[in-house]
Short mmCIF file of C-alpha atoms in Angstrom, two decimals:
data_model
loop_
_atom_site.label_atom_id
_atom_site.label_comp_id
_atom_site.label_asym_id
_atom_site.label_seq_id
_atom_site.Cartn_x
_atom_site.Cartn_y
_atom_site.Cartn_z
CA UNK A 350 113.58 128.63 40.71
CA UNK A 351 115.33 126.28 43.05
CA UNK A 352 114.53 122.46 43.29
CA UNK A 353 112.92 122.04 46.07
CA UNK A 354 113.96 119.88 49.44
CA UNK A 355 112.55 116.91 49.80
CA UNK A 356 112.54 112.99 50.09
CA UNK A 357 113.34 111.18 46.86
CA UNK A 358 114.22 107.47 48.44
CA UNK A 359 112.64 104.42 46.83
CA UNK A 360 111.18 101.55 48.70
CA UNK A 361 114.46 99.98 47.85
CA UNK A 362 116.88 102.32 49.10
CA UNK A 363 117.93 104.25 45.76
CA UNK A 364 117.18 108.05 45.41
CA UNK A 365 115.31 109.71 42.44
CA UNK A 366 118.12 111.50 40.36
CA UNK A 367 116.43 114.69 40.62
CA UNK A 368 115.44 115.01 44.10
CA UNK A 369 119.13 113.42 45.63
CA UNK A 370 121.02 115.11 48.38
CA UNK A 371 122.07 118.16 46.71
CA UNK A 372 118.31 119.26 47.39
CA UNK A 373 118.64 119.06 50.90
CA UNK A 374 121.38 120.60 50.91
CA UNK A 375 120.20 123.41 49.69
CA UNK A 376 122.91 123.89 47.17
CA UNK A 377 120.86 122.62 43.59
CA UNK A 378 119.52 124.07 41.06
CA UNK A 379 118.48 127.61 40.53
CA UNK A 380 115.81 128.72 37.98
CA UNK A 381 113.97 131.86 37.39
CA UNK A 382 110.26 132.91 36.94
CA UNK A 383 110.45 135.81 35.09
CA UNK A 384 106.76 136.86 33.35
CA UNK A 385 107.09 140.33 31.99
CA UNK A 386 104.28 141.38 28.71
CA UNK A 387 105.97 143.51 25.98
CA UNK A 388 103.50 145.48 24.45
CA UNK A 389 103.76 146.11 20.85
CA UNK A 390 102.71 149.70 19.13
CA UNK A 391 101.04 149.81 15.85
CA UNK A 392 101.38 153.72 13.85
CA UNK A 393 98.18 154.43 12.53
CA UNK A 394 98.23 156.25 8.91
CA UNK A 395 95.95 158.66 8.67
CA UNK A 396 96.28 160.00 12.22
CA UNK A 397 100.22 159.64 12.45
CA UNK A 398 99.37 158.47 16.36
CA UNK A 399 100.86 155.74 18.54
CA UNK A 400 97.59 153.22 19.18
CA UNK A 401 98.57 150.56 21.49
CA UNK A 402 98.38 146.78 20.98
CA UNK A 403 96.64 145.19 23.41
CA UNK A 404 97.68 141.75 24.60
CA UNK A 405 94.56 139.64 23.68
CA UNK A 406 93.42 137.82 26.76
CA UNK A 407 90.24 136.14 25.78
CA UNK A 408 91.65 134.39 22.62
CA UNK A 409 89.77 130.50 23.20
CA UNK A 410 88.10 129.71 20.04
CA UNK A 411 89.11 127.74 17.37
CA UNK A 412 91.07 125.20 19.81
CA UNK A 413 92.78 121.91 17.61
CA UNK A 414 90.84 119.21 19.13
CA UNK A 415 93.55 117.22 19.63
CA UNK A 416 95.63 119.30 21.50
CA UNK A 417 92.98 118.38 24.79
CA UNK A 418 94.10 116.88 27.60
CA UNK A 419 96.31 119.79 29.57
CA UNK A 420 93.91 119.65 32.17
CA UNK A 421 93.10 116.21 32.98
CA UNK A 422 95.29 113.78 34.78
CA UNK A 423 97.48 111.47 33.68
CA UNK A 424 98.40 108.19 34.84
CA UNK A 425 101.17 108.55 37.09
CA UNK A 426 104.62 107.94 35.85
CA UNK A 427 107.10 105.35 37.16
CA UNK A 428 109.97 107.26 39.82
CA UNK A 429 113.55 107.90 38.32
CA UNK A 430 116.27 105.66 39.47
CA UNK A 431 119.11 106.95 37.59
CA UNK A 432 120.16 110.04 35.20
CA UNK A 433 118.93 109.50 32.48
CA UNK A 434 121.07 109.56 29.22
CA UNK A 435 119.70 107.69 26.06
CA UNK A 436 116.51 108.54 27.93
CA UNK A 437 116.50 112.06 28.73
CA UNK A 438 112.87 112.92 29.44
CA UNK A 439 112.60 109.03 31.62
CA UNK A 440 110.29 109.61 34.70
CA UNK A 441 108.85 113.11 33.36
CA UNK A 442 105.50 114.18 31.97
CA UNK A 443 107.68 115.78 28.95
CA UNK A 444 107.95 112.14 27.97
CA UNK A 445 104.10 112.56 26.60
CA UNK A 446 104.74 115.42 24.60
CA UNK A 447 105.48 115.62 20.73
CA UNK A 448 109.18 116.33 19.26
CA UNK A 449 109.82 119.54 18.37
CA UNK A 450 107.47 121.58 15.90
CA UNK A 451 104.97 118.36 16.01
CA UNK A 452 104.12 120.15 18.95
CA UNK A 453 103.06 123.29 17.51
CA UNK A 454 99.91 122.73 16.30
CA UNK A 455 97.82 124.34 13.97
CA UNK A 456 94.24 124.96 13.87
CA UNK A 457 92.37 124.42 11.48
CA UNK A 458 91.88 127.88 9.57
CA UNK A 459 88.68 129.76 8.45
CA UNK A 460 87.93 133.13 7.55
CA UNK A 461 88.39 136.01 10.36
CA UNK A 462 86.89 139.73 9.32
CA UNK A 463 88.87 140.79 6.06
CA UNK A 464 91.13 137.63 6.37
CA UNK A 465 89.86 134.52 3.71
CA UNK A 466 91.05 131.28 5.00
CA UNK A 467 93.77 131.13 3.06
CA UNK A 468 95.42 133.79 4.31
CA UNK A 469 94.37 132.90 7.97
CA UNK A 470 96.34 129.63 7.47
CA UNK A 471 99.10 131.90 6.25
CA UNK A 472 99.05 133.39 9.32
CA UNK A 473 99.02 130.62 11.62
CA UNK A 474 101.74 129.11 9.66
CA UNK A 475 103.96 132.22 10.40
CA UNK A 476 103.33 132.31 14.03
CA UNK A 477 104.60 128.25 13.98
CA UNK A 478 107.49 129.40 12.36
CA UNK A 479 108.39 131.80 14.50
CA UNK A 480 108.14 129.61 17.75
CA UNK A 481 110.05 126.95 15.89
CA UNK A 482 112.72 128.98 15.29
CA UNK A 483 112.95 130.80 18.34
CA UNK A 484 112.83 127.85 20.54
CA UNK A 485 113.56 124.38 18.49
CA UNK A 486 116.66 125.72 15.83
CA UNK A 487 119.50 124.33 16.98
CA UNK A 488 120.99 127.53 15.79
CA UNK A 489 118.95 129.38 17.72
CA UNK A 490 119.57 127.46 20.62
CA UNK A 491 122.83 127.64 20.87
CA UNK A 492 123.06 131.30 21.00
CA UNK A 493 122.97 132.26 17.27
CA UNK A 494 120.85 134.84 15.72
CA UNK A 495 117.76 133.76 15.24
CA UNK A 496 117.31 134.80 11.51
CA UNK A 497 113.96 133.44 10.71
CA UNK A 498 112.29 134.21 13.92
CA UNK A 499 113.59 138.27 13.14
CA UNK A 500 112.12 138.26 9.36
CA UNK A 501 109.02 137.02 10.51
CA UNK A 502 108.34 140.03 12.35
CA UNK A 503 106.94 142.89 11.12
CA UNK A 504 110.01 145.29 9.82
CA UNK A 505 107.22 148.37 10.71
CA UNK A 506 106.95 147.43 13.80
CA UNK A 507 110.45 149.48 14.68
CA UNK A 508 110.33 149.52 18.44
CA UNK A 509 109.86 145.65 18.49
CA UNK A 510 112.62 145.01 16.04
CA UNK A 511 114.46 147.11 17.86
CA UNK A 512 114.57 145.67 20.87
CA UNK A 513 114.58 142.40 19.81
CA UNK A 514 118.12 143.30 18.26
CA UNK A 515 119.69 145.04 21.32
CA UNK A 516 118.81 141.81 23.39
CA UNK A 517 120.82 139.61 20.70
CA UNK A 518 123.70 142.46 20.73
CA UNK A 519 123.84 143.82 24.16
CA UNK A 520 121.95 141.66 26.50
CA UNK A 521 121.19 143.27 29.93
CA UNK A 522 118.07 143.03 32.29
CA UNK A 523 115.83 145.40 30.51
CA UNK A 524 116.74 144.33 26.78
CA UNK A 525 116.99 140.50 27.36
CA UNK A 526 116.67 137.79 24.42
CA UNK A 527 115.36 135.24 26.59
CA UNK A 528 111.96 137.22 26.27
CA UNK A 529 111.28 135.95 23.23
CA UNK A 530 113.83 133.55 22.43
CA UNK A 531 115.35 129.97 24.12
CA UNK A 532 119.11 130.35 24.19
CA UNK A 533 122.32 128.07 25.66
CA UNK A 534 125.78 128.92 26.18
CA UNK A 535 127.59 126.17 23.84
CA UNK A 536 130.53 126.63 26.32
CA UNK A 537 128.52 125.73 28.98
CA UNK A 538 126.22 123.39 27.94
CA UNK A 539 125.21 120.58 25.10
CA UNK A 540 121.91 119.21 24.05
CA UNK A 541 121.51 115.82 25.19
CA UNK A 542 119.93 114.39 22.04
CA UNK A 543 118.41 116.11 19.43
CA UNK A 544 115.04 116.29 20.86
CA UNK A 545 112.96 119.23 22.04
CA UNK A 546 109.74 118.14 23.64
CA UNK A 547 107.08 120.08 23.03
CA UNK A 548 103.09 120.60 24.38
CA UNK A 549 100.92 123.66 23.86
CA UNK A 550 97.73 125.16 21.82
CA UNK A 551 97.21 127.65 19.33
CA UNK A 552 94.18 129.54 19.29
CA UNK A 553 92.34 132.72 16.91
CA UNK A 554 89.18 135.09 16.71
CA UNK A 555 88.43 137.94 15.57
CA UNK A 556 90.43 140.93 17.06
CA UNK A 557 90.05 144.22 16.81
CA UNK A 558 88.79 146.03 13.24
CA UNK A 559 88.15 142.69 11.92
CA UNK A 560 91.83 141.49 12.50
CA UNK A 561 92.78 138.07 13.26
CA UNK A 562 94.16 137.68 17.23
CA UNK A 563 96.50 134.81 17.44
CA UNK A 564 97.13 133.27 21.15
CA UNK A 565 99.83 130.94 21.62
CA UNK A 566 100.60 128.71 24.73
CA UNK A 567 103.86 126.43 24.47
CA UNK A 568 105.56 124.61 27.17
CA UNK A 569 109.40 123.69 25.53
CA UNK A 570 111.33 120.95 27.14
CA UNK A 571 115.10 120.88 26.72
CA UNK A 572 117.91 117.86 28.13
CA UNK A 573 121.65 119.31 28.45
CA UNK A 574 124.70 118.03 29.74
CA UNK A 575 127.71 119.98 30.69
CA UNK A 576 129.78 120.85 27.07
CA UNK A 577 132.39 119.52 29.04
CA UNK A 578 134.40 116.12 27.79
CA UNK A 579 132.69 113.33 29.33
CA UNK A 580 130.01 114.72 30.92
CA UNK A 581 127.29 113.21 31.82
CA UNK A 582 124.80 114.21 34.05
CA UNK A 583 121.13 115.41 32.34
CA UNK A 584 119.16 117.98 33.27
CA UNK A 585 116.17 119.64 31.99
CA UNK A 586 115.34 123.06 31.73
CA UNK A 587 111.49 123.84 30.75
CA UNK A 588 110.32 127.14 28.94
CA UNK A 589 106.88 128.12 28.46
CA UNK A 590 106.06 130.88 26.46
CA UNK A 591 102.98 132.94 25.55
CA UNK A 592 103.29 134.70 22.03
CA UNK A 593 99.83 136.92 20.89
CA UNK A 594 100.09 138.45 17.29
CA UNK A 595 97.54 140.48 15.44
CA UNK A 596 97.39 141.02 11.58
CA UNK A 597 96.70 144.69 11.77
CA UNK A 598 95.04 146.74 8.25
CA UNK A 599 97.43 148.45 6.35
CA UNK A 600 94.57 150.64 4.97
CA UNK A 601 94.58 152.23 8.84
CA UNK A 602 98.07 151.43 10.21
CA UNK A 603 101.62 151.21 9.59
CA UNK A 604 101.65 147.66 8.87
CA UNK A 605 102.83 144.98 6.38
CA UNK A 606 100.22 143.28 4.52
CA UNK A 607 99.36 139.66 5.59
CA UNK A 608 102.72 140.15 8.07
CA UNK A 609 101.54 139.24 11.97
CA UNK A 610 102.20 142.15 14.17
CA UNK A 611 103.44 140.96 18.07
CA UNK A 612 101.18 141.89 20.08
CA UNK A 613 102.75 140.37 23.54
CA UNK A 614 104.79 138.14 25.02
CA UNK A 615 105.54 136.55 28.48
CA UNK A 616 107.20 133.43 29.74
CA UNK A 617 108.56 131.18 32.85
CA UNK A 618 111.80 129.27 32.87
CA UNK A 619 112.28 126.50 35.39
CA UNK A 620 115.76 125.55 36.38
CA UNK A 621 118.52 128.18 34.95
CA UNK A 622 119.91 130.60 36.94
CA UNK A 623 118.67 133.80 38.66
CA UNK A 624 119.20 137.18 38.07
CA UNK A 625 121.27 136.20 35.28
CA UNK A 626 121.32 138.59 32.55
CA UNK A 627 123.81 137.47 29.59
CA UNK A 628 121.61 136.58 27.36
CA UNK A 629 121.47 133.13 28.03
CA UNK A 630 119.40 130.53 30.31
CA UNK A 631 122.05 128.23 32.90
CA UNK A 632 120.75 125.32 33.72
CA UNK A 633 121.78 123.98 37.12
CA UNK A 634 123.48 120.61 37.90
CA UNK A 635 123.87 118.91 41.21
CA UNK A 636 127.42 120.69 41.39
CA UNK A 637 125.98 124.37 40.67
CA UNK A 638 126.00 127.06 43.37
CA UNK A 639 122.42 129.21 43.48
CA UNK A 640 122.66 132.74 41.92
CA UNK A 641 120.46 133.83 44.12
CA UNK A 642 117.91 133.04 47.06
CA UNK A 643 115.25 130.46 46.11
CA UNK A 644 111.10 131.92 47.61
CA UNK A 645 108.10 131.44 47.58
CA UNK A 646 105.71 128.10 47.21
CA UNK A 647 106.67 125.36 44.42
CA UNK A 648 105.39 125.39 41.29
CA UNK A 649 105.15 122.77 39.01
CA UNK A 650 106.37 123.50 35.79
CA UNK A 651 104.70 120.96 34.22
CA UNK A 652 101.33 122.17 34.95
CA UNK A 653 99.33 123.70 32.15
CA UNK A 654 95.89 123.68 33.75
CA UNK A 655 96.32 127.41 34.96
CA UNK A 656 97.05 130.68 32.62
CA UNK A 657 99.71 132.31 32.71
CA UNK A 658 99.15 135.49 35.01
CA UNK A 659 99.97 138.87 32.88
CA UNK A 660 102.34 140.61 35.15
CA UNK A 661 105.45 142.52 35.66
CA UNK A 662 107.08 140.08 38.46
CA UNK A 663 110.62 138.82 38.12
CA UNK A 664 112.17 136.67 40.98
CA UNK A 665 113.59 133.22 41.95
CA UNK A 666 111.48 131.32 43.42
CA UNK A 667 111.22 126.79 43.53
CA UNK A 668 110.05 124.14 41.43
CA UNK A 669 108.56 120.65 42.35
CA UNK A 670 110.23 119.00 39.45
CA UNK A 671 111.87 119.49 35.64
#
């Protein structure tokens, strides 16, 4: 998604460092909307056939109290006057959000069908590790397997796995690692600071056959800097993700027991660059040349009040802020 053109003068003459002249220029910072729902298949036994995994849509119950508040308004934060360094998320609403895995929180568990509570929580706790690893590991983030993330899956869920690994092998558009996971060129770029911010919900109810449907709903928050010596510009890029899992019955499929099963998975990137498909996101400076054409209304990436629509759509299109 580009930035978007616009005024960012202050009453006193200085410019918001994200909205500067580069915007009008048309020559800022690309990002990419890209929502695409990977369907996982789960074998059942006794038949031998191929019984697809839904992506559950519905999932709402069993919502963490505390995690309210994506909907309402905030107070409005003070404008930007400078880059911010020490202060990387200065001026946006990421500066509200938890660090890193705080984040991620977990509801509290109860039984589900033929799950106790215990092994609900075990559950939950899975799918946290997962997203933690996939999008908060350092490791992970700068372009390094993501071991834990890959265990957590289940090992008989082949086509998954599968693809999972050609993405981290052979990236290209239709086996990309960005799907699932949040990944940086270390050449390219540095975290600025060792914190991710982090917003979202985790939600559960009883799925199909008495299984237990996990929803998840993250928005990640990341500062860079060129890797280059003395760089010092910050940017943001913001992922958010949607990760569904099901614990499916081994007694009736080819599954591991208490292992969660992905069901689907989607996601939006706001500032890297379009069409890109190496395997890693590009965040865009004030210096960087668009990959490609910038359409459609702005979005703001920020905003959590809506779902996130289940579709096939790839495209570049502009944000109203990172």
């Amino acid at each position: 998604m580009r930035k978007p053109q616009g005024a960012g003068e202050q009453a006193d003459g200085t410019e918001d460092w994200f909205t500067g002249p580069a915007w009008r220029d048309r020559d800022g910072r690309a990002a990419r909307r890209r929502k695409r729902i990977r369907i996982g298949a789960a074998v059942v036994v006794a038949a031998g056939a191929a019984v697809l995994v839904l992506n559950p849509g519905d999932v709402r119950s069993k919502l963490p109290g505390r995690l309210g508040g994506d909907t309402t308004a905030a107070a409005p934060l003070p404008p930007e006057t400078a880059a911010p360094g020490a202060a990387p998320f200065a001026g946006s609403p990421a500066v509200r959000y938890a660090d890193g895995a705080a984040g991620i929180v977990l509801p509290d568990a109860e039984p589900v069908g033929r799950l106790s509570e215990d092994e609900v929580a075990d559950v939950l706790r899975q799918g946290k590790e997962l997203l933690a690893d996939a999008n908060l590991n350092p490791r992970t983030l700068r372009g390094e397997r993501p071991a834990v993330a890959l265990n957590l899956v289940d090992p008989l869920q082949p086509d998954v796995r599968k693809e999972l690994e050609a993405g981290l092998t052979k990236p290209d558009r239709e086996h990309d690692p960005l799907q699932l996971f949040t990944r940086f060129d270390p050449h390219e770029v540095r975290p600025a600071g060792d914190v991710v911010k982090t917003r979202g919900r985790m939600t559960f109810k009883e799925g199909r056959d008495g299984a237990p449907a996990v929803h998840t709903d993250h928005t990640f928050v990341h500062p860079v800097v060129k890797a280059a010596a003395g760089a010092s510009e910050v940017t943001r890029t913001v992922v958010r993700r949607v990760v569904d899992f099901e614990v499916n019955d081994p007694r009736r499929f080819q599954a591991t027991p208490g292992k969660p099963a992905l069901a689907g998975y989607s996601h939006e990137v706001a500032n890297t660059a379009c069409e890109v498909y190496d395997g890693f996101l590009h965040p865009q400076f004030s210096d960087s040349r668009p990959a490609a054409e910038a359409s459609g209304p702005a979005t703001d990436p920020y905003d959590r009040s809506q779902e996130m629509k289940e579709d096939e759509s790839t495209g570049c299109g502009t944000v109203s802020r990172i």
